[in-house]
Amino acid sequence: MAEQAQMQVSDEVAIAIENMNKWFGSFHVLRDINLTVNQGERIVIAGPSGSGKSTLIRCINALEEHQKGRIVVDGTLLSSDLKNIDKIRSEVGMVFQHFNLFPHLTILENCTLAPIWVRKIPKKEAEETAMHFLEKVKIPEQADKYPGQLSGGQQQRVAIARSLCMRPRIMLFDEPTSALDPEMIKEVLDTMVSLAEEGMTMLCVTHEMGFARQVANRVIFMDQGQIVEQNEPEEFFNNPQSDRTKLFLSQILGH
Amino acid sequence: MSDTHAQSVAFVRDTMLPEQAPPVSEAGVVKWMRENLFPGPVNALLTILAIYFVYKIVAGALPWFWNGVWTTSSLAECREVLNGATGGCFSVLTERWNQLLFGFKYPSEQYWRPLSAFILLVVAVAPVLFFSLPRKMLIFTGLYPFLAYWLIWGGTILAPLFGLIGLVVAFMVFRRVEGRGFATAALAGLVTAVVVWWLGGLLAAALPGALALDPVPSRDMGGFMLNMILGTVCVSLSLPIGILLALGRQSHMPIIKWICVVFIEFIRGVPLITLLFVANVVLSYFFPPETNLDLIIRVIIMITAFASAYIAEVIRGGLAALPRGQYEAADSLGLDYAQSMRLIILPQALKISIPGIVNVAVGLFKDTTLVSVISMFDLVGMIRGPILASTEWNGVYWELWGFAVVTFFVVCYGISQYSQWLERQLQRDHH
Ligand SMILES: Nc1ncnc2c1ncn2[C@@H]1O[C@H](COP(=O)(O)OP(=O)(O)O)[C@@H](O)[C@H]1O
Ligand SMILES: [Mg+2]
């Protein structure tokens, strides 16, 4: 599995973050982040709560604004230029902890909205694409329901399908399984694994270490707004270097 | 199993329990009355008291309606016919029916015009209120304001026609140059509209007889028609303005934000009646002397400003109630500001705001009667002024004010019933 995953990574740089810093008011939440992600790489970001994991990936699609340093996504420099921001957002999909589906629209409309309005794709074609991805996440039969009628696991799979309908080159996941009941975690992880196997560039904030072992090329450990350690998953879990990482792993993996 | 494993903690169910019907309890009228009307001595007493009061009111009012006189031509004649018996003098309503509806100056041979405007209003509003109606009907809704203006005020059709053409052309220009930025496009649209309106004004002045109805000046509008005109125009203007104000108040641009905040807070801190006095005397100073802005337009400006400030606050509440995740999801999909507002945020925020908006709309409609204070003759103004002051009908209070109450109640109750229906409808759609 690991070798196969390795082979899909290209030399093309998908995301380049250089000396990026961010403050909330006077609180220095991200400190000197340097991170390069190649096309096809799958990166898992772990770390204690409040360490800045969400803030980091939210900077990548400009949901948060960084104050220092450079972020280049798919060749586009992230600046305050709205055109660049919109361009990057349409290339980068994001899946949230709380799904954030649009409750007033049906599942199908949730999936076709952005392709129709942002990509200007004809409605018919957008619906076909949407059904394709809904089949992929295994809930085509729910297309005409509203989000409120679905279980958490189903909603999260719809959220993944909704992002995929924009045909993004990069997918960001912010603790996609943390709000789910245990029996629904697997169905969402399965969807993410199959996405990874197709070579999608993925950045996942998650505490699912099984997932990290199975699909990640790299695991990044963050603490206090800094990248403390990064390594291949086997090395990361079996041979952690820093004390913070060891402490974190012992807490999260149990004894 | 309980026999065999009585001592053991471990327990395995080998047969699942079947579903059972709930216990049958007594039912019927007697039970309902005992539970709802006479559950205890105090409640029983209150019930009996209430029944007594209802009886007194009905017993007093029924003969008044029953013996009511509908066909005389003055209060004195009513008294003669009644000859001491209790009875309403409803003749005032039949005799002054047209005045109550249209005021006392609108030319009577032209009543068909406001009447047809009213009937067409129903057609125009229907597709807005009921989503199941064909969307094509909205085209008529768009044309309606210009048609209604022509019907009610008369004059050449060129004036409202160019008003419409100006808007349409301005919109097309706006769409053409939209790519070069919103501000440029808005300015280009505005200039286009003004040019078209100016040309249209010249043409309409040159050809005052082109497809013309007898012109009726604004000061001749009156009666319930005036309340309907003010209510409809102000509600339909204050909703979009209220939305813009609410969005402006949330804006990241400080100037826009502060303009909206100051406007909203100022308006909310001032009684409507003072704004109407301002409209009556002061507002004309703000416009060039030769424009001589119609009083009705000045009043519309003030009531609209008043209602839109309140609607803005209601909608702000709706916006604040939406989880931040909705904004973030819209942003992360690449929707721009206008799209995410129109497609994601406003539909949900407005849905939450419906009860509040309806509240404001009902209040606004009732407040249109305040114009009677600045000597406009709406329904209340007509009753208070020309009708009660006439020698024939001096002293017919109950019947006239009862009529005003019933008329406003019917409309306002209708609006609030509609809003409850709409809420239920939206609820069912989304869950
Ligand atoms: N909008 C915000 N304003 C101020 N502080 C924030 C904001 N968002 C997050 N923070 C703070 O930034 C830190 C990092 O947050 P976050 O990136 O959400 O951490 P994580 O996702 O790793 O749990 C936390 O201390 C949090 O309280
Ligand atoms: Mg987080």
XYZ file of C-alpha atoms and ligand atoms in Angstrom:
714
model
C 0.000 0.000 0.000
C 2.677 2.458 1.034
C 4.737 1.821 -2.108
C 1.712 2.161 -4.314
C 0.810 5.431 -2.644
C 4.363 6.655 -3.103
C 4.192 6.049 -6.817
C 1.242 8.342 -7.347
C 3.004 11.405 -5.994
C 4.287 13.713 -8.729
C 6.990 16.348 -8.606
C 4.497 19.087 -9.297
C 4.023 21.322 -6.273
C 0.385 21.686 -5.224
C 0.785 23.862 -2.150
C 3.837 25.824 -1.054
C 3.745 27.587 2.297
C 6.791 29.679 3.176
C 7.446 31.324 6.539
C 3.761 31.809 7.111
C 2.673 33.560 10.305
C -0.754 34.388 11.599
C -2.070 36.273 14.586
C -5.542 36.475 16.096
C -5.266 39.960 17.572
C -2.050 39.730 19.540
C -2.215 35.927 19.816
C 0.450 34.349 17.606
C -1.505 31.333 16.434
C 0.718 30.105 13.559
C 4.485 30.547 13.745
C 6.835 30.230 10.806
C 5.005 27.485 8.978
C 6.948 25.946 6.086
C 5.227 23.200 4.171
C 5.391 21.943 0.612
C 2.793 19.525 -0.646
C 3.233 17.802 -3.987
C 0.409 16.912 -6.317
C -1.038 13.566 -5.213
C 0.356 13.690 -1.692
C -1.848 12.766 1.246
C -0.944 14.512 4.444
C -2.412 13.952 7.862
C -2.122 16.775 10.367
C -2.375 15.823 14.025
C -1.854 17.664 17.248
C -3.530 18.650 20.471
C -6.646 20.800 20.465
C -5.906 24.489 19.958
C -2.564 23.866 18.288
C -3.635 25.684 15.113
C -4.402 22.756 12.781
C -7.731 24.153 11.613
C -6.293 27.626 11.246
C -3.475 26.267 9.088
C -5.690 24.527 6.569
C -8.200 27.359 6.611
C -5.393 29.716 5.566
C -4.877 27.600 2.459
C -8.275 28.523 1.032
C -8.277 31.984 2.591
C -11.070 31.351 5.079
C -8.493 32.873 7.423
C -6.118 35.584 6.350
C -2.418 35.138 7.076
C -0.347 38.177 7.955
C 3.189 37.169 7.001
C 4.809 34.811 4.554
C 3.670 33.318 1.266
C 1.098 30.718 0.324
C 1.069 29.506 -3.268
C -1.738 27.141 -4.206
C -1.586 25.420 -7.570
C 0.646 28.173 -8.900
C -1.564 31.016 -7.696
C -0.203 33.336 -5.026
C -2.672 33.878 -2.241
C -2.975 37.631 -1.687
C -5.781 39.958 -0.805
C -6.733 40.024 -4.497
C -10.293 38.691 -4.578
C -9.833 37.213 -8.063
C -6.988 35.004 -6.855
C -8.925 33.993 -3.775
C -11.958 32.951 -5.806
C -9.741 31.059 -8.224
C -8.033 29.171 -5.430
C -11.295 28.402 -3.669
C -12.752 26.882 -6.779
C -9.699 24.579 -7.080
C -9.603 23.605 -3.407
C -12.408 21.605 -1.831
C -13.062 21.707 1.885
C -14.895 19.338 4.207
C -15.854 20.633 7.634
C -16.274 18.986 10.996
C -19.946 19.966 11.095
C -20.645 19.236 7.387
C -22.099 22.711 6.751
C -24.527 21.479 4.137
C -27.076 24.056 2.996
C -30.234 23.018 4.865
C -32.643 24.842 2.560
C -31.467 22.986 -0.543
C -31.885 19.343 -1.497
C -28.862 17.042 -1.580
C -28.753 17.347 -5.354
C -29.026 21.148 -5.226
C -26.270 21.250 -2.615
C -24.051 19.445 -5.098
C -24.976 21.401 -8.230
C -25.063 24.923 -6.787
C -21.382 25.812 -7.029
C -20.749 24.112 -10.402
C -23.700 26.011 -11.885
C -22.928 29.430 -10.386
C -19.142 29.390 -10.141
C -18.130 27.103 -13.015
C -21.138 28.167 -15.146
C -21.835 24.561 -16.089
C -25.294 23.877 -17.585
C -27.757 22.564 -15.013
C -28.253 19.232 -16.758
C -24.548 18.490 -16.880
C -24.058 19.616 -13.279
C -26.792 17.221 -12.183
C -25.163 14.339 -14.019
C -21.843 15.101 -12.354
C -23.575 15.375 -8.990
C -25.262 11.989 -9.405
C -21.931 10.490 -10.411
C -20.292 11.644 -7.193
C -23.325 10.816 -5.054
C -23.061 7.273 -6.397
C -19.418 7.304 -5.532
C -20.140 8.180 -1.918
C -22.923 5.580 -2.102
C -26.032 7.700 -1.509
C -27.563 8.429 -4.930
C -30.996 7.436 -3.604
C -31.002 10.394 -1.183
C -30.588 13.012 -3.920
C -33.997 14.595 -3.474
C -33.993 14.696 0.309
C -32.957 17.631 2.475
C -29.817 17.473 4.653
C -31.916 17.439 7.824
C -33.334 14.053 6.800
C -29.933 12.346 6.628
C -27.725 10.812 9.299
C -24.446 12.485 10.219
C -22.384 9.990 8.248
C -24.564 10.452 5.192
C -24.374 14.241 5.513
C -20.611 14.142 5.661
C -20.457 11.945 2.568
C -22.729 14.430 0.791
C -20.377 17.207 1.876
C -17.492 15.307 0.301
C -19.504 14.782 -2.889
C -20.434 18.470 -2.926
C -16.760 19.437 -2.879
C -15.861 16.848 -5.508
C -18.499 18.223 -7.886
C -16.284 21.285 -8.326
C -13.580 18.847 -9.536
C -10.999 20.289 -7.159
C -7.301 19.501 -7.448
C -6.830 19.611 -3.691
C -9.082 18.534 -0.817
C -8.891 19.862 2.736
C -10.513 17.945 5.573
C -10.984 19.510 9.002
C -11.709 16.700 11.470
C -14.328 15.188 9.166
C -15.228 12.361 11.552
C -15.062 14.133 14.916
C -18.739 15.007 15.034
C -19.920 11.543 14.023
C -21.275 8.647 16.033
C -18.744 5.801 16.117
C -20.691 3.506 13.796
C -20.680 6.179 11.080
C -16.995 6.982 11.144
C -16.067 4.037 8.971
C -18.362 4.937 6.077
C -16.800 8.396 5.874
C -13.249 7.089 6.206
C -13.917 4.520 3.471
C -14.960 7.340 1.172
C -11.782 9.241 1.999
C -9.623 6.164 1.456
C -11.068 5.573 -1.989
C -10.475 9.224 -2.798
C -6.866 8.858 -1.695
C -6.420 5.765 -3.827
C -7.460 7.764 -6.870
C -4.560 10.120 -6.265
C -6.348 13.181 -4.877
C -4.078 15.637 -3.103
C -5.377 15.660 0.459
C -4.664 17.505 3.680
C -6.555 15.930 6.547
C -6.728 17.174 10.083
C -7.796 14.020 11.900
C -7.187 11.885 14.929
C -7.949 8.687 13.028
C -4.509 7.161 13.221
C -5.636 4.036 11.383
C -6.487 6.230 8.437
C -3.128 7.958 8.712
C -1.274 4.617 8.616
C -3.343 3.377 5.711
C -3.194 6.284 3.260
C -0.896 9.107 4.406
C 2.501 9.749 2.832
C 3.351 12.061 5.641
C 2.088 12.821 9.109
C 2.582 16.312 10.458
C 2.458 16.949 14.158
C 1.608 20.461 15.303
C 1.791 22.016 18.727
C 1.467 25.642 19.822
C 1.162 26.907 16.294
C 4.276 25.208 15.018
C 5.106 22.142 13.019
C 6.946 20.068 15.608
C 7.584 16.923 13.661
C 6.837 15.378 10.305
C 7.598 11.945 9.002
C 6.331 8.965 7.071
C 3.531 7.295 8.999
C 5.461 4.131 10.008
C 8.387 6.127 11.328
C 6.109 8.704 12.913
C 4.179 6.151 14.932
C 6.948 3.671 15.687
C 9.789 6.045 16.231
C 8.605 9.516 17.265
C 11.465 11.929 17.902
C 10.168 14.814 19.977
C 8.864 14.494 23.513
C 5.687 16.356 22.651
C 4.949 13.876 19.879
C 5.595 10.952 22.194
C 3.280 12.425 24.812
C 0.573 13.111 22.254
C 0.799 9.645 20.738
C 0.666 7.984 24.131
C -2.475 9.950 24.922
C -4.212 9.332 21.659
C -3.274 5.693 21.122
C -3.910 4.677 24.724
C -1.495 2.529 26.677
C -35.728 -17.407 32.008
C -36.115 -15.450 35.205
C -36.668 -18.771 37.011
C -33.489 -20.372 35.800
C -31.216 -17.356 36.112
C -32.827 -15.685 39.081
C -29.579 -15.433 41.012
C -27.343 -14.507 38.111
C -26.443 -10.977 36.963
C -25.968 -11.982 33.360
C -29.073 -11.652 31.263
C -29.860 -12.540 27.697
C -33.194 -11.784 26.148
C -34.365 -14.697 24.043
C -37.703 -13.308 22.897
C -38.192 -9.683 21.834
C -41.223 -7.903 23.316
C -43.991 -7.202 20.793
C -45.280 -3.689 20.304
C -48.446 -2.935 22.308
C -51.239 -0.425 21.908
C -51.300 2.373 24.505
C -53.755 1.907 27.381
C -57.318 2.752 26.369
C -58.551 5.715 28.368
C -61.946 7.296 28.432
C -62.686 9.733 25.636
C -65.468 11.936 24.364
C -67.137 15.250 24.993
C -67.688 14.826 28.717
C -64.038 14.035 29.298
C -62.951 17.016 27.187
C -65.233 19.366 29.121
C -64.144 18.047 32.471
C -60.472 18.427 31.586
C -60.630 21.757 29.783
C -63.516 23.708 31.278
C -64.105 22.399 34.786
C -60.866 20.910 36.122
C -61.349 22.553 39.557
C -63.642 24.965 41.443
C -61.714 28.124 40.488
C -61.573 27.156 36.830
C -65.232 26.224 36.837
C -66.093 29.656 38.226
C -63.954 31.389 35.585
C -65.593 29.352 32.849
C -69.056 30.333 34.035
C -68.029 34.002 34.294
C -66.592 33.944 30.796
C -69.719 32.365 29.385
C -71.772 35.088 31.103
C -69.683 37.868 29.559
C -69.849 36.376 26.104
C -73.610 36.102 26.532
C -73.927 39.766 27.567
C -71.900 40.961 24.594
C -73.761 38.836 22.078
C -77.132 39.723 23.606
C -76.265 43.420 23.350
C -74.776 43.348 19.866
C -77.146 41.011 18.064
C -80.233 43.261 18.114
C -78.014 46.162 17.103
C -76.990 44.279 13.969
C -80.360 42.652 13.485
C -82.352 45.895 13.574
C -79.677 47.777 11.638
C -80.899 50.304 9.073
C -79.126 50.270 5.722
C -81.047 52.492 3.356
C -81.715 55.916 4.876
C -79.852 59.042 3.891
C -79.133 60.619 7.278
C -78.855 59.811 10.966
C -82.099 61.604 11.667
C -83.940 59.314 9.270
C -82.328 56.328 10.952
C -83.729 57.470 14.285
C -87.148 57.834 12.743
C -87.097 54.351 11.278
C -85.814 52.800 14.474
C -88.319 54.705 16.538
C -86.531 54.180 19.846
C -85.457 50.555 19.274
C -81.771 49.567 19.454
C -80.247 49.310 16.029
C -77.224 50.377 14.031
C -77.428 53.091 11.446
C -75.441 51.321 8.744
C -76.875 53.566 6.061
C -73.798 55.715 6.478
C -71.743 52.880 5.047
C -73.954 52.330 2.047
C -74.479 56.003 1.361
C -70.825 56.964 1.761
C -69.437 53.666 0.426
C -67.531 55.283 -2.442
C -66.093 57.967 -0.211
C -64.897 55.398 2.295
C -63.149 53.497 -0.491
C -61.872 56.247 -2.775
C -62.022 59.511 -0.829
C -64.263 62.399 -1.723
C -62.375 63.881 -4.650
C -61.534 60.965 -6.922
C -63.807 61.420 -9.980
C -66.610 58.908 -9.593
C -66.793 57.968 -13.266
C -63.171 56.790 -12.952
C -63.669 54.399 -10.031
C -63.134 51.476 -12.399
C -59.458 52.450 -12.600
C -58.436 51.966 -8.963
C -60.771 48.967 -8.846
C -59.062 47.251 -11.747
C -55.685 48.221 -10.280
C -56.767 46.434 -7.098
C -57.895 43.308 -8.925
C -54.666 43.238 -10.948
C -52.763 43.666 -7.670
C -54.100 40.295 -6.590
C -52.799 38.748 -9.826
C -49.431 40.486 -9.448
C -48.920 39.495 -5.825
C -50.096 35.894 -6.195
C -46.877 34.427 -7.690
C -44.819 36.215 -5.030
C -46.884 34.716 -2.233
C -47.466 31.241 -3.659
C -44.400 29.513 -5.048
C -46.404 26.787 -6.732
C -47.832 29.248 -9.279
C -46.020 29.422 -12.636
C -42.886 31.570 -12.430
C -43.796 33.245 -15.702
C -46.443 35.223 -13.796
C -43.604 37.191 -12.201
C -43.230 39.052 -15.501
C -46.634 40.576 -14.874
C -45.588 41.340 -11.299
C -42.675 43.313 -12.720
C -44.925 45.271 -15.075
C -47.626 45.839 -12.487
C -46.245 48.934 -10.671
C -46.116 50.881 -13.932
C -49.548 49.700 -15.006
C -51.042 50.521 -11.606
C -49.483 53.968 -11.650
C -51.034 54.652 -15.033
C -54.440 53.351 -13.956
C -54.623 55.266 -10.689
C -52.956 58.552 -11.607
C -53.826 58.554 -15.285
C -52.081 60.779 -17.813
C -50.183 59.484 -20.823
C -48.900 55.930 -20.682
C -45.559 57.245 -21.976
C -44.519 58.345 -18.487
C -44.705 54.927 -16.740
C -43.599 53.245 -19.968
C -40.370 55.208 -20.026
C -39.968 54.621 -16.324
C -40.002 50.910 -17.113
C -37.803 51.186 -20.197
C -35.268 53.241 -18.237
C -34.975 50.502 -15.626
C -34.716 47.704 -18.176
C -32.091 49.464 -20.279
C -30.140 50.450 -17.177
C -30.142 46.826 -16.061
C -28.906 45.640 -19.447
C -26.125 48.224 -19.409
C -25.265 47.125 -15.877
C -24.950 43.493 -16.980
C -22.825 44.520 -19.960
C -20.175 46.345 -17.940
C -20.484 44.244 -14.790
C -17.114 42.658 -15.586
C -15.362 45.995 -14.987
C -16.394 46.157 -11.384
C -19.624 46.676 -9.526
C -19.227 50.416 -8.906
C -18.513 51.247 -12.568
C -21.431 49.134 -13.711
C -23.809 50.651 -11.169
C -22.785 54.159 -12.212
C -23.174 53.339 -15.918
C -26.611 51.875 -15.206
C -27.654 54.924 -13.232
C -26.541 57.337 -15.938
C -28.379 55.325 -18.582
C -31.563 55.311 -16.528
C -31.431 59.055 -15.949
C -30.855 59.731 -19.657
C -33.749 57.485 -20.688
C -36.034 59.041 -18.096
C -35.091 62.525 -19.195
C -35.780 61.704 -22.852
C -39.002 59.979 -21.822
C -39.985 63.029 -19.803
C -39.484 65.268 -22.834
C -41.507 62.936 -25.039
C -44.299 62.546 -22.491
C -44.495 66.342 -22.131
C -44.613 66.742 -25.916
C -47.341 64.126 -26.352
C -49.523 64.412 -23.255
C -52.445 62.781 -25.057
C -50.726 59.559 -26.151
C -52.910 56.744 -24.829
C -53.911 58.954 -21.923
C -56.373 58.482 -19.077
C -57.828 61.500 -17.312
C -55.088 62.610 -14.940
C -55.995 62.557 -11.246
C -53.701 64.554 -8.948
C -52.285 62.885 -5.841
C -54.193 65.141 -3.462
C -57.426 63.610 -4.781
C -56.483 60.134 -3.591
C -58.299 59.114 -0.448
C -60.262 56.539 1.468
C -59.151 52.963 1.909
C -57.556 53.174 -1.543
C -54.985 55.565 -0.089
C -54.186 53.128 2.722
C -53.801 50.347 0.168
C -51.549 52.453 -2.065
C -49.335 53.516 0.830
C -49.287 50.042 2.352
C -48.450 48.172 -0.851
C -45.867 50.636 -2.116
C -44.118 51.027 1.228
C -44.024 47.309 2.037
C -42.660 46.406 -1.381
C -40.016 49.142 -1.191
C -39.010 48.658 2.420
C -38.291 44.933 2.115
C -35.432 45.258 -0.410
C -34.153 48.427 1.259
C -34.288 46.689 4.639
C -32.271 43.776 3.243
C -29.649 46.155 1.850
C -29.458 48.023 5.155
C -29.046 44.778 7.095
C -26.279 43.611 4.769
C -24.693 47.063 4.867
C -24.651 46.979 8.624
C -22.650 43.733 8.425
C -20.272 45.136 5.835
C -16.521 45.173 6.350
C -16.348 48.585 4.711
C -16.551 51.100 7.560
C -18.220 53.903 5.575
C -21.075 51.729 4.351
C -21.432 50.175 7.760
C -21.650 53.525 9.527
C -24.096 55.027 7.062
C -26.400 52.078 7.663
C -25.984 52.126 11.437
C -26.658 55.849 11.703
C -29.678 55.645 9.405
C -31.210 52.681 11.247
C -30.600 54.036 14.722
C -31.825 57.511 13.825
C -35.049 56.269 12.280
C -35.706 53.883 15.126
C -35.314 56.658 17.621
C -37.930 58.930 16.056
C -41.742 58.537 16.127
C -43.278 57.989 12.695
C -45.710 60.847 13.256
C -42.867 63.360 13.492
C -41.406 61.975 10.276
C -44.775 62.532 8.637
C -44.870 66.150 9.817
C -41.368 66.517 8.437
C -42.621 65.075 5.151
C -45.509 67.486 5.180
C -43.580 70.703 5.684
C -39.846 70.322 5.831
C -38.881 67.768 3.199
C -39.652 70.039 0.289
C -36.722 72.260 1.320
C -34.330 69.443 0.476
C -35.446 69.327 -3.134
C -35.040 72.056 -5.749
C -38.032 74.415 -5.490
C -39.353 73.701 -8.973
C -39.676 69.927 -8.380
C -42.519 70.491 -5.910
C -42.470 66.837 -4.880
C -45.902 65.337 -4.420
C -47.021 65.042 -0.791
C -47.879 61.397 -1.343
C -44.325 60.693 -2.532
C -42.887 62.489 0.482
C -45.094 60.405 2.739
C -44.065 57.215 0.925
C -40.400 58.128 1.438
C -40.917 58.600 5.154
C -43.009 55.498 5.810
C -40.618 53.424 3.707
C -37.598 54.767 5.567
C -39.324 54.003 8.838
C -40.360 50.463 7.925
C -37.069 49.558 6.260
C -35.101 50.452 9.383
C -37.235 48.032 11.387
C -37.097 45.347 8.719
C -33.310 45.751 8.603
C -33.115 45.000 12.310
C -35.369 41.958 11.956
C -33.221 40.614 9.129
C -30.045 41.351 11.037
C -31.395 39.017 13.709
C -31.969 36.368 11.054
C -28.450 36.810 9.686
C -26.947 36.556 13.159
C -28.863 33.345 13.806
C -27.166 31.550 10.909
C -24.160 29.445 11.874
C -20.828 30.761 10.594
C -20.349 27.434 8.861
C -22.886 28.462 6.225
C -20.802 31.491 5.235
C -17.639 29.373 5.268
C -19.141 26.588 3.165
C -20.336 29.132 0.599
C -16.917 30.814 0.566
C -15.023 27.550 0.312
C -17.021 26.565 -2.770
C -15.869 29.757 -4.494
C -19.192 31.615 -4.483
C -18.670 35.365 -4.517
C -20.309 37.722 -2.025
C -23.429 38.419 -4.077
C -23.952 34.744 -4.883
C -23.479 33.494 -1.360
C -25.863 36.125 -0.022
C -28.512 35.504 -2.639
C -28.329 31.720 -2.789
C -27.253 30.642 0.679
C -27.491 33.292 3.369
C -30.563 35.380 2.577
C -32.947 32.507 1.817
C -32.224 31.082 5.259
C -32.066 34.401 7.099
C -35.314 35.606 5.520
C -37.020 32.364 6.443
C -36.086 32.911 10.075
C -37.190 36.539 9.797
C -40.656 35.936 8.346
C -42.596 36.440 11.600
C -40.709 39.664 12.328
C -41.073 41.001 8.804
C -44.800 40.279 8.798
C -45.039 42.023 12.125
C -43.462 45.138 10.630
C -45.619 44.901 7.497
C -48.836 44.661 9.520
C -47.707 47.554 11.716
C -46.817 49.602 8.669
C -50.187 48.981 7.080
C -51.983 50.138 10.207
C -49.666 53.130 10.527
C -50.732 54.377 7.114
C -53.775 55.764 8.965
C -51.446 58.268 10.623
C -51.468 60.311 7.428
C -54.919 61.507 8.496
C -53.055 63.713 10.961
C -51.325 65.652 8.178
C -54.668 66.271 6.485
C -54.656 63.451 3.994
C -58.025 61.776 3.677
C -57.385 58.080 4.048
C -60.078 55.838 5.531
C -59.588 57.285 9.011
C -59.206 60.807 7.634
C -62.440 60.435 5.674
C -64.371 59.228 8.719
C -62.910 61.839 11.032
C -63.239 64.648 8.550
C -65.827 64.856 5.774
C -68.182 62.121 6.982
C -68.485 62.733 10.727
C -68.442 66.476 10.133
C -71.351 66.349 7.712
C -74.750 67.349 9.021
C -76.310 64.075 7.854
C -73.985 61.715 9.676
C -72.735 63.682 12.643
C -72.688 61.220 15.578
C -72.566 57.822 13.787
C -69.425 56.679 15.624
C -69.914 52.969 16.248
C -70.860 52.044 12.727
C -68.072 54.031 11.060
C -65.262 53.101 13.383
C -66.537 49.527 13.458
C -66.236 49.487 9.694
C -62.669 50.823 9.836
C -61.759 48.244 12.475
C -63.226 45.351 10.513
C -61.598 46.464 7.264
C -58.130 46.716 8.762
C -58.626 43.545 10.764
C -59.524 41.536 7.685
C -56.415 42.653 5.824
C -53.996 42.320 8.757
C -55.412 38.997 9.917
C -55.125 37.765 6.348
C -51.454 38.759 6.248
C -50.660 37.050 9.523
C -52.523 33.874 8.515
C -50.545 33.842 5.285
C -47.271 34.152 7.155
C -48.153 31.237 9.420
C -49.059 29.148 6.415
C -45.779 30.120 4.766
C -43.778 29.173 7.841
C -45.406 25.752 7.975
C -44.784 25.329 4.267
C -41.089 26.144 4.543
C -40.776 23.947 7.605
C -42.197 20.981 5.748
C -40.009 21.582 2.741
C -36.784 21.478 4.630
C -37.141 18.701 7.144
N -11.486 33.439 15.045
C -10.626 33.305 16.088
N -10.358 34.374 16.877
C -9.503 34.262 17.921
N -8.869 33.131 18.257
C -9.096 32.026 17.523
C -10.003 32.054 16.395
N -10.036 30.819 15.854
C -9.208 30.050 16.587
N -8.626 30.767 17.585
C -7.647 30.288 18.544
O -6.546 29.843 17.805
C -6.025 28.677 18.363
C -5.936 27.594 17.307
O -7.235 27.250 16.925
P -7.503 26.067 15.907
O -6.738 26.288 14.665
O -8.968 25.936 15.770
O -6.930 24.793 16.664
P -7.143 23.268 16.375
O -7.918 23.133 15.131
O -5.772 22.709 16.268
O -7.869 22.717 17.543
C -6.909 28.304 19.531
O -6.268 28.737 20.711
C -8.148 29.082 19.298
O -8.730 29.466 20.523
Mg -9.895 22.380 14.812
